[in-house]
PDB file of C-alpha atoms in Angstrom:
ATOM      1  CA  UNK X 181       0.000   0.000   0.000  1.00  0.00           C
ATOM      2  CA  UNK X 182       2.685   2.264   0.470  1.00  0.00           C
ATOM      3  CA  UNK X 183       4.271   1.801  -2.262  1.00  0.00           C
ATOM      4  CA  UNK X 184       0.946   2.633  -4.212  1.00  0.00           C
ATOM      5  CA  UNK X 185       0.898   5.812  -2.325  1.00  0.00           C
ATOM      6  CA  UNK X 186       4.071   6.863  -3.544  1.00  0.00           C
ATOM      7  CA  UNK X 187       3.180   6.179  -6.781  1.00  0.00           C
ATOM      8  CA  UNK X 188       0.184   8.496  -6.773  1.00  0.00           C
ATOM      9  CA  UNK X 189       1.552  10.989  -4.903  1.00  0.00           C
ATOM     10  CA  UNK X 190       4.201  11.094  -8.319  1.00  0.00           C
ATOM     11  CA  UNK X 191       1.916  11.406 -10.541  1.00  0.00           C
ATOM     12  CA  UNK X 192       0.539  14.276  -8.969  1.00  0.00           C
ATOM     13  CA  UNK X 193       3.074  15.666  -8.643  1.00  0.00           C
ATOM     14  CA  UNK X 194       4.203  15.924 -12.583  1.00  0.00           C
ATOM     15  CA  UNK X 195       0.873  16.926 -13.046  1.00  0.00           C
ATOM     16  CA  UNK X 196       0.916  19.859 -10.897  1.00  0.00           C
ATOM     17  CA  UNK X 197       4.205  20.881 -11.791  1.00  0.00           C
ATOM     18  CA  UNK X 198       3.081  21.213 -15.410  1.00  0.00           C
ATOM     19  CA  UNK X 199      -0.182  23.397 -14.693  1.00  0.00           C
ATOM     20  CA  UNK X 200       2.062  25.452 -12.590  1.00  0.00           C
ATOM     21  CA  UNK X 201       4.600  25.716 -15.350  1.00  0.00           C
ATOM     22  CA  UNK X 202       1.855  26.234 -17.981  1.00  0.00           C
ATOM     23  CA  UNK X 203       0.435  28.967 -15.616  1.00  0.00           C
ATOM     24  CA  UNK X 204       3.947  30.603 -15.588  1.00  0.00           C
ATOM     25  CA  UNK X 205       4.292  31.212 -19.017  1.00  0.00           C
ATOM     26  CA  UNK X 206       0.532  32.344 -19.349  1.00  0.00           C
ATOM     27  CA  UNK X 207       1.289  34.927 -16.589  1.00  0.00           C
ATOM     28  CA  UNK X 208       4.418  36.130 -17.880  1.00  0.00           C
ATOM     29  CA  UNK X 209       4.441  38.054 -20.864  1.00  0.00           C
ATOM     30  CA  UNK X 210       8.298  37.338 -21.362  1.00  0.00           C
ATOM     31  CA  UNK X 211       8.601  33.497 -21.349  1.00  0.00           C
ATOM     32  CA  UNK X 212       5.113  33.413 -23.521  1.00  0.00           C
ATOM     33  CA  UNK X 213       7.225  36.012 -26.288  1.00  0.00           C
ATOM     34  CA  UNK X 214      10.249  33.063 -25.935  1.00  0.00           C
ATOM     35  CA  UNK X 215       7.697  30.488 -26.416  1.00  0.00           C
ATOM     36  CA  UNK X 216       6.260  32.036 -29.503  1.00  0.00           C
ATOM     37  CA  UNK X 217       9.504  32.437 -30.520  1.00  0.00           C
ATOM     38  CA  UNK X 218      10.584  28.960 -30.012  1.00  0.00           C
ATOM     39  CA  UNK X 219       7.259  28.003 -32.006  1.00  0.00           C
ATOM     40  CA  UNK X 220       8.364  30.323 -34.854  1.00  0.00           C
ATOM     41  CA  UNK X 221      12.401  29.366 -35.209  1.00  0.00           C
ATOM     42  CA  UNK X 222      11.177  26.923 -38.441  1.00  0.00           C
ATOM     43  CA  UNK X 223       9.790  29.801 -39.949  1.00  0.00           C
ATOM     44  CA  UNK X 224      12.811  32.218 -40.769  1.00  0.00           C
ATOM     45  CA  UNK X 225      13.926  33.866 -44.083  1.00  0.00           C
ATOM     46  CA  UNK X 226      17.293  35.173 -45.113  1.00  0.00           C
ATOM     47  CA  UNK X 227      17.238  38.403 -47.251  1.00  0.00           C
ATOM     48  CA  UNK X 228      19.156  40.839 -47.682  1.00  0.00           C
ATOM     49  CA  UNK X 229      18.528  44.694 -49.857  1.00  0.00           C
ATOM     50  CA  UNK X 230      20.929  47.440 -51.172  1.00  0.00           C
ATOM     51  CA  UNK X 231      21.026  50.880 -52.436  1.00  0.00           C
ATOM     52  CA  UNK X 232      23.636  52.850 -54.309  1.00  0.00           C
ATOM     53  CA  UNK X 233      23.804  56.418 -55.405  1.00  0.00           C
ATOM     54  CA  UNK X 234      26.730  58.171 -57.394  1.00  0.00           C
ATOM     55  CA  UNK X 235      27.322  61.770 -56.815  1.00  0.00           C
ATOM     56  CA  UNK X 236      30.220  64.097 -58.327  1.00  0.00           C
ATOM     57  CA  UNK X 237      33.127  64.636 -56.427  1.00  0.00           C
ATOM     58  CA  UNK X 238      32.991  67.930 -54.645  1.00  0.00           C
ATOM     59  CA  UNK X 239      36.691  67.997 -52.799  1.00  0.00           C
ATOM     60  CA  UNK X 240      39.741  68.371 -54.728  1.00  0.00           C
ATOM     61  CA  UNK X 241      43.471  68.171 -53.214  1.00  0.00           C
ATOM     62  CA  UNK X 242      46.270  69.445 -54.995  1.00  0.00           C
ATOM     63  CA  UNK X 243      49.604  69.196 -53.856  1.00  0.00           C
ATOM     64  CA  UNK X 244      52.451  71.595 -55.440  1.00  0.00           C
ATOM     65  CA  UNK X 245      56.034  71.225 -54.967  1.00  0.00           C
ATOM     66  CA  UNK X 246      59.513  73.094 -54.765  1.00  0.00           C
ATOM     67  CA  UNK X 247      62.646  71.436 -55.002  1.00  0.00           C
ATOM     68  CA  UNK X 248      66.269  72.616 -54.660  1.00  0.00           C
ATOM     69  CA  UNK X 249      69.727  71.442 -55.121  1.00  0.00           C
ATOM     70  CA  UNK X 250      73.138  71.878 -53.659  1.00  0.00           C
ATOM     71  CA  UNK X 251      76.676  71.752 -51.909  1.00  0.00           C
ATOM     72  CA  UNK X 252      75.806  73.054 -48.516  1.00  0.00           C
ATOM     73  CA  UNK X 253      72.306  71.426 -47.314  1.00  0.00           C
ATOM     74  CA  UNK X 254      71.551  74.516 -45.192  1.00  0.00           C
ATOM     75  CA  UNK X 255      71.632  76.850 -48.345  1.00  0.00           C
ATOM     76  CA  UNK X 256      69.615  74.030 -49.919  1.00  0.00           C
ATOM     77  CA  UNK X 257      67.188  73.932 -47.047  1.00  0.00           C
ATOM     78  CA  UNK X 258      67.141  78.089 -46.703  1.00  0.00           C
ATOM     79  CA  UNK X 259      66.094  78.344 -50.585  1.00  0.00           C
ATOM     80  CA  UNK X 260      63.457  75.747 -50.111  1.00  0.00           C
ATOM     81  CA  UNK X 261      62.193  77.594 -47.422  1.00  0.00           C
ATOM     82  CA  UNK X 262      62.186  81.086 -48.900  1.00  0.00           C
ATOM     83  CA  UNK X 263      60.553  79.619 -52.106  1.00  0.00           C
ATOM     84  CA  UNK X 264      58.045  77.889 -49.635  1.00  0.00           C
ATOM     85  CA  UNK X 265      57.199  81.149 -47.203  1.00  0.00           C
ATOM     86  CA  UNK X 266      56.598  83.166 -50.281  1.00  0.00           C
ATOM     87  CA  UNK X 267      54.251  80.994 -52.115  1.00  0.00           C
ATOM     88  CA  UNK X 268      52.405  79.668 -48.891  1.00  0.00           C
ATOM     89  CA  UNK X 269      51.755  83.876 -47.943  1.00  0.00           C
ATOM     90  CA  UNK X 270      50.173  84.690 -51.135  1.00  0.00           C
ATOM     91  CA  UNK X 271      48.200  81.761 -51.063  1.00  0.00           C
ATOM     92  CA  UNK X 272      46.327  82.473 -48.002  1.00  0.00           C
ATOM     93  CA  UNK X 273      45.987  85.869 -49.195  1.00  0.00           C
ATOM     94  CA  UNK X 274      43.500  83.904 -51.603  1.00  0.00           C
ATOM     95  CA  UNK X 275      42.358  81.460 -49.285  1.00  0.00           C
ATOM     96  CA  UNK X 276      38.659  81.060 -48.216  1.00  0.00           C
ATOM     97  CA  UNK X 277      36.955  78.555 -45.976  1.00  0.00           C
ATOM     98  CA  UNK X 278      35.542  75.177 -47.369  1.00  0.00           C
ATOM     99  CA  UNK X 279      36.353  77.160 -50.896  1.00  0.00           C
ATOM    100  CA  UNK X 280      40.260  76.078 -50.688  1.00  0.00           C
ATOM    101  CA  UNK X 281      41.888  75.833 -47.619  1.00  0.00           C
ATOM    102  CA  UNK X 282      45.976  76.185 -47.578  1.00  0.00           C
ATOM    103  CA  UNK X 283      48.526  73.648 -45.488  1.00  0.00           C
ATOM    104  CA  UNK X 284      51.632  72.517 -45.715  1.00  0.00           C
ATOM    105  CA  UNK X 285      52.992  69.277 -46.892  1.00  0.00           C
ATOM    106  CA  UNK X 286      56.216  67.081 -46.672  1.00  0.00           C
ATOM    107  CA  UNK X 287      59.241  68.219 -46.385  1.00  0.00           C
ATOM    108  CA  UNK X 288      62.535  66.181 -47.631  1.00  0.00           C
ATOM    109  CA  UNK X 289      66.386  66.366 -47.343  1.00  0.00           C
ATOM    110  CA  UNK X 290      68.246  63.821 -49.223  1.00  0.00           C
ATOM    111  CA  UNK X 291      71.896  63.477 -49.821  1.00  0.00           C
ATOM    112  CA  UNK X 292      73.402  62.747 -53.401  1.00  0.00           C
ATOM    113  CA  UNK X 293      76.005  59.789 -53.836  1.00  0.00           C
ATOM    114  CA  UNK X 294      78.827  59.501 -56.384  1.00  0.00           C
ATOM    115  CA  UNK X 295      80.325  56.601 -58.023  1.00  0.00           C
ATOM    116  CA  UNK X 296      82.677  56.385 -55.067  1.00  0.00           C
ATOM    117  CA  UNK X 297      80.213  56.544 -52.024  1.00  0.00           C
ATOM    118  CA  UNK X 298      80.392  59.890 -51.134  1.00  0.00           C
ATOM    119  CA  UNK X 299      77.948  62.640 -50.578  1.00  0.00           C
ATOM    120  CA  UNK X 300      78.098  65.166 -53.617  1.00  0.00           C
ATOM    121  CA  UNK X 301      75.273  66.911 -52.934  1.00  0.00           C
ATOM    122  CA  UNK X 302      71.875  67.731 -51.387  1.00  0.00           C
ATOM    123  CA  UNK X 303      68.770  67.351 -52.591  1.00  0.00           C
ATOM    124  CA  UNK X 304      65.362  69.054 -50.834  1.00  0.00           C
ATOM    125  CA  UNK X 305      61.666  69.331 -51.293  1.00  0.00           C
ATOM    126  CA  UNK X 306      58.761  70.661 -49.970  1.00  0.00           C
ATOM    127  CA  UNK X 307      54.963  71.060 -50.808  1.00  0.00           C
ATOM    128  CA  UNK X 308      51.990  73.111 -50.038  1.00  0.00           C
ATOM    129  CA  UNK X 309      48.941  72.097 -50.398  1.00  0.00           C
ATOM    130  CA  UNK X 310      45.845  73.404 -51.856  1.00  0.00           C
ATOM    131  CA  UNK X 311      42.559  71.942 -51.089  1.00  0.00           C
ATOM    132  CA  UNK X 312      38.489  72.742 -51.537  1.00  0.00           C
ATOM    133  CA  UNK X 313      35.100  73.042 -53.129  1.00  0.00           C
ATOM    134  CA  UNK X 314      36.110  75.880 -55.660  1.00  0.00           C
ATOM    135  CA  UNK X 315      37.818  73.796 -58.589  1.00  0.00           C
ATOM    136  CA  UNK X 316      38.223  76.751 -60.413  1.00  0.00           C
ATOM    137  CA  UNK X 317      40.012  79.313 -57.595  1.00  0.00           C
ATOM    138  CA  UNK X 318      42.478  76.435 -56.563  1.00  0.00           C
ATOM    139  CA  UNK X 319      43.783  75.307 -60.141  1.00  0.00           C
ATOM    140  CA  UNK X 320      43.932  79.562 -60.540  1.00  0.00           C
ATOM    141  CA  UNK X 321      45.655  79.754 -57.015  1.00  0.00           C
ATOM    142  CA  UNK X 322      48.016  77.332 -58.188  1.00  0.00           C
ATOM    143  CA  UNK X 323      49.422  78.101 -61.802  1.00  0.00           C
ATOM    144  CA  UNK X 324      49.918  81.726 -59.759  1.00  0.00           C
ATOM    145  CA  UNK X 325      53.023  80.249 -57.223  1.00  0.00           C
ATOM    146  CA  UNK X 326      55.648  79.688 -59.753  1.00  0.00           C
ATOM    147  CA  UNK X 327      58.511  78.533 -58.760  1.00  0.00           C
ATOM    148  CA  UNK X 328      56.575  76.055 -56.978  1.00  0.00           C
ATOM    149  CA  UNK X 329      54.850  73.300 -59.745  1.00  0.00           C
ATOM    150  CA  UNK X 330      51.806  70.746 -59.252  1.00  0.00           C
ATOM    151  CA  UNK X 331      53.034  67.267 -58.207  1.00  0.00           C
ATOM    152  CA  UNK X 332      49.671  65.672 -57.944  1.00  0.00           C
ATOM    153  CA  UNK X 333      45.817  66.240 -57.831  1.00  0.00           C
ATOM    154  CA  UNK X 334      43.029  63.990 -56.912  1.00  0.00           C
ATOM    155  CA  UNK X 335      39.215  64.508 -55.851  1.00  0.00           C
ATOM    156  CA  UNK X 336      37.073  63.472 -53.321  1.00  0.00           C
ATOM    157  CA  UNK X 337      33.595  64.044 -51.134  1.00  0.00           C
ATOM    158  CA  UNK X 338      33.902  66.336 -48.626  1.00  0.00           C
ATOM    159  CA  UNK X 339      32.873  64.923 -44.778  1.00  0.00           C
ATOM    160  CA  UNK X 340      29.719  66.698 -45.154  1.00  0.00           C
ATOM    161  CA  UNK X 341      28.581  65.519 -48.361  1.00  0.00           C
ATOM    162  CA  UNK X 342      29.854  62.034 -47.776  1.00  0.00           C
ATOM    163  CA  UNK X 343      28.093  62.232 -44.497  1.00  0.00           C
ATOM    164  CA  UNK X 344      24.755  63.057 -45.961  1.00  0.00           C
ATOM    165  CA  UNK X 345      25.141  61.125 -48.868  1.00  0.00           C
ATOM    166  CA  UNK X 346      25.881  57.595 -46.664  1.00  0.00           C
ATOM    167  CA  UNK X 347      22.393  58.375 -44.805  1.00  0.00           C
ATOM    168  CA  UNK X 348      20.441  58.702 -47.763  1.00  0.00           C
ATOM    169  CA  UNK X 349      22.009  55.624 -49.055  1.00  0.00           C
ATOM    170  CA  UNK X 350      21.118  54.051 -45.925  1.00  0.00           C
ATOM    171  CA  UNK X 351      17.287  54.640 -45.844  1.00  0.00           C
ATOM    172  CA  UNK X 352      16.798  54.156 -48.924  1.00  0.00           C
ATOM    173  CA  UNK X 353      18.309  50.129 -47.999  1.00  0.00           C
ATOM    174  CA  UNK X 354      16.419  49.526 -45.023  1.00  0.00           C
ATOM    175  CA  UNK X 355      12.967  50.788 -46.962  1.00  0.00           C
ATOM    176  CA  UNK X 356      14.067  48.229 -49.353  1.00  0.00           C
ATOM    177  CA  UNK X 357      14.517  45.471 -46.929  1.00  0.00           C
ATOM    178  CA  UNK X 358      11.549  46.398 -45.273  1.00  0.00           C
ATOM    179  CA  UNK X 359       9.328  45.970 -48.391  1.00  0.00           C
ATOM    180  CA  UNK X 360      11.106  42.803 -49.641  1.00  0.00           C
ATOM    181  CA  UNK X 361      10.546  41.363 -46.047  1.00  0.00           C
ATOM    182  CA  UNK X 362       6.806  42.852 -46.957  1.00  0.00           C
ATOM    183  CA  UNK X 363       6.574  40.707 -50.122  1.00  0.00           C
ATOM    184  CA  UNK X 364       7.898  37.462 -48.839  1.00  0.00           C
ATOM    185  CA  UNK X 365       5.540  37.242 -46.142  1.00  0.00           C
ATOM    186  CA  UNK X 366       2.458  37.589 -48.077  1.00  0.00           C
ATOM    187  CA  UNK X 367       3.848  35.716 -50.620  1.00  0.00           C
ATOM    188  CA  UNK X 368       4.147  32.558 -48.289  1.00  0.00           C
ATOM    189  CA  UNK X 369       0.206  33.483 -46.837  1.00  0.00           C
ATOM    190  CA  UNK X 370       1.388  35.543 -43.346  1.00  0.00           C
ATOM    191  CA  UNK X 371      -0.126  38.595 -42.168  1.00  0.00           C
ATOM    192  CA  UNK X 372       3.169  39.965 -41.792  1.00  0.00           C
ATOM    193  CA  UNK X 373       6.707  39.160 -39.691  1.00  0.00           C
ATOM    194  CA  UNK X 374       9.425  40.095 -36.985  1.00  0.00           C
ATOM    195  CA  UNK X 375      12.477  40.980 -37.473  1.00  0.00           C
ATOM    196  CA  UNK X 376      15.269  38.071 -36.308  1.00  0.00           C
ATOM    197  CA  UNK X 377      18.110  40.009 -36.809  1.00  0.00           C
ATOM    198  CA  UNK X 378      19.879  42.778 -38.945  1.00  0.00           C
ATOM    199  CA  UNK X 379      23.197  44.251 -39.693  1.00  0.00           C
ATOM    200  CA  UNK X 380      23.994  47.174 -41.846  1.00  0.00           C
ATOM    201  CA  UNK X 381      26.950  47.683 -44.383  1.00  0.00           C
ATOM    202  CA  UNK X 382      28.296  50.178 -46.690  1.00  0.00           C
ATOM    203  CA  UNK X 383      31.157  50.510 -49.282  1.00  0.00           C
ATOM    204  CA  UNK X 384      32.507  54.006 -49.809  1.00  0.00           C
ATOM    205  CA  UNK X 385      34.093  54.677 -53.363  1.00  0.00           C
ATOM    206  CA  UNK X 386      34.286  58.074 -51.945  1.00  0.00           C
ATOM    207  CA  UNK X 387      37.601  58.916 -52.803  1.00  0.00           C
ATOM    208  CA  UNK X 388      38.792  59.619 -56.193  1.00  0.00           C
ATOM    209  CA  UNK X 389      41.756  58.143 -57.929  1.00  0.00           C
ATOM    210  CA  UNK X 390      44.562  60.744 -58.597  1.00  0.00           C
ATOM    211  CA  UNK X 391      44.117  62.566 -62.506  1.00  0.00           C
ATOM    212  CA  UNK X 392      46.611  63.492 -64.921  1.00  0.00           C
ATOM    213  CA  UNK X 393      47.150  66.976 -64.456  1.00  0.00           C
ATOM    214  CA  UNK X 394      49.482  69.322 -66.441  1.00  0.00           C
ATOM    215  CA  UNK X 395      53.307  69.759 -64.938  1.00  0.00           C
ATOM    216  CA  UNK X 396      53.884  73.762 -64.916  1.00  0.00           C
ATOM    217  CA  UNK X 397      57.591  74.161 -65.713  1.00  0.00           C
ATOM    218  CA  UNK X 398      59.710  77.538 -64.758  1.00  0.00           C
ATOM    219  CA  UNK X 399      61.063  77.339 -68.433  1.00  0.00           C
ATOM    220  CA  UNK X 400      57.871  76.852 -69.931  1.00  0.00           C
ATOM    221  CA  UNK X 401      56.437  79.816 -71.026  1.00  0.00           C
ATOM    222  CA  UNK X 402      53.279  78.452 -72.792  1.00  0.00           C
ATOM    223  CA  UNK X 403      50.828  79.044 -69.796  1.00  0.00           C
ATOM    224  CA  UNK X 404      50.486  82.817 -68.143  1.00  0.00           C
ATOM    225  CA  UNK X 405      50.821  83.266 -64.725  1.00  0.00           C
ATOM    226  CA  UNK X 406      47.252  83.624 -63.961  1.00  0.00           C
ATOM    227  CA  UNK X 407      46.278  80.510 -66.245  1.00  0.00           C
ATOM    228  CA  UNK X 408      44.062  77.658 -64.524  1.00  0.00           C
ATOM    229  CA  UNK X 409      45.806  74.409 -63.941  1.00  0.00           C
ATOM    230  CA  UNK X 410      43.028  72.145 -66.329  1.00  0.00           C
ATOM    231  CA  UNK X 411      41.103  69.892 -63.711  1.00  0.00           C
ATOM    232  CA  UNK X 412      38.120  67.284 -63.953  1.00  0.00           C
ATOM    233  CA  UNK X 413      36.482  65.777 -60.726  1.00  0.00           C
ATOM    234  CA  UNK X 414      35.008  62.168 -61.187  1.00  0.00           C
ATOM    235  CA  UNK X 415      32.476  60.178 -59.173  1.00  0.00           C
ATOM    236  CA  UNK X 416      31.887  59.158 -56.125  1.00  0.00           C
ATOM    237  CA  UNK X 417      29.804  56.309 -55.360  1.00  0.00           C
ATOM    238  CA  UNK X 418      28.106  54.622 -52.090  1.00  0.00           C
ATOM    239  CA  UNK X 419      26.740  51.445 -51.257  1.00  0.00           C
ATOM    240  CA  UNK X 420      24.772  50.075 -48.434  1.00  0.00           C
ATOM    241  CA  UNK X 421      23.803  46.515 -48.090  1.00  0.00           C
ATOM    242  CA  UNK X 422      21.061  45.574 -45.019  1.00  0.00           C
ATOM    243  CA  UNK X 423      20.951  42.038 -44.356  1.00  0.00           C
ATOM    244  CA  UNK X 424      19.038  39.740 -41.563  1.00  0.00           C
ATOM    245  CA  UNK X 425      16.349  37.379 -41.072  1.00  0.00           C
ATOM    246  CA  UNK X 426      13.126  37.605 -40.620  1.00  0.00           C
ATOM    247  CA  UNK X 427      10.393  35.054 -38.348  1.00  0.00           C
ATOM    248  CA  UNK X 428       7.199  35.010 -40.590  1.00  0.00           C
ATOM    249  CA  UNK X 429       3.963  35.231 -38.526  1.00  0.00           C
TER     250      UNK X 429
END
């Protein structure tokens, strides 16, 4: 008899424990989400949406140079600097914010071998750097600095426009998940469905490639002094991919 007892009192128990249990997740609004959850893990999509937008190039960098040679690296390094201080003062005269904004660049002193090992020489260089929105003010600014010459160029987006142009990019993805997420669902006969989880992407082509531009020569006498240095800004381009999954319901 008392092992009969046992036995019921068992089987009792297990039933009360799962009311209990059943009455836990009815009361709790968490464990019921897990639970639906749980019920809904064989129901998940993969998808995944992206956007791209080109835009001009609005930023261009142009980087000018002066070089000098000689004996004595001190007189090589004071001419470099004279030639330097003079163009980098009339540029600012010139310069204007966001339009083209004037800096300094690298500065180099190298010492010239001979057949036998020795020093022979010195070698410098220095640049200034030109750099804004206003194409046409900087490639002006620029044919102007003689004896200085243009050792490179190359265009870019500026942080703001990059800035804005990455968050347009970016809603126009996520609408596009969002309505591809739309379609699937009532494609497969649900009312609608939960986002499962999501990350967010983007590839910025942003900066531009540097350009042929033409070399201005002291001997060269072809271009005037207040000739534009000929310029063309590219494209910039911007993509955003959204992927995640998605519980149908």
């Amino acid at each position: 008899m008392k092992l009969k007892w046992s036995k019921r009192r068992s089987a009792w128990s297990a039933v009360g424990g799962a009311v209990l249990t059943a009455g836990l997740v009815l009361a709790n609004p968490v464990l019921a989400q897990e639970a639906l959850a749980t019920s809904e893990s064989g129901q998940v999509v993969h998808l995944n949406a992206s956007a791209v937008r080109e835009v001009p190039q609005d930023w261009l960098t142009m980087q000018l140079a002066v070089t000098r040679e000689g004996a004595d690296p001190g007189q090589v390094q004071a001419q470099i600097r004279a030639a330097l201080d003079a163009s980098l003062e009339a540029a600012r005269a010139k310069a204007k914010p966001q339009s083209m904004e004037v800096r300094t660049g690298q500065f180099a002193l190298h010492p010239r071998y001979g057949n036998n090992g020795r020093i022979t020489g010195w070698q410098g260089q220095a640049e200034l750097v030109l750099e804004g929105r206003d194409f046409g003010l900087i490639s002006r600014t620029a044919a102007s600095l003689a004896p200085l010459v243009v050792s490179g160029s190359s265009f870019s987006l500026s942080r703001q426009a990059r800035q804005q142009l990455e968050s347009d990019v970016q809603r126009e993805a996520i609408t596009q998940f969002r309505g591809k997420a739309d379609d699937i669902a009532k494609a497969f006969g649900f009312a609608g469905y939960s986002l499962r989880q999501v990350s967010v992407s983007s590839v910025d082509g942003g900066h531009g490639q540097p350009r042929p531009v033409m070399m201005m020569a002291r001997a060269e006498k072809a271009m005037e002094a207040d000739a534009a240095v000929p310029v063309e800004a590219g494209k910039a381009t911007v993509q955003v991919t959204v992927s995640g999954s998605i519980n149908l319901r």
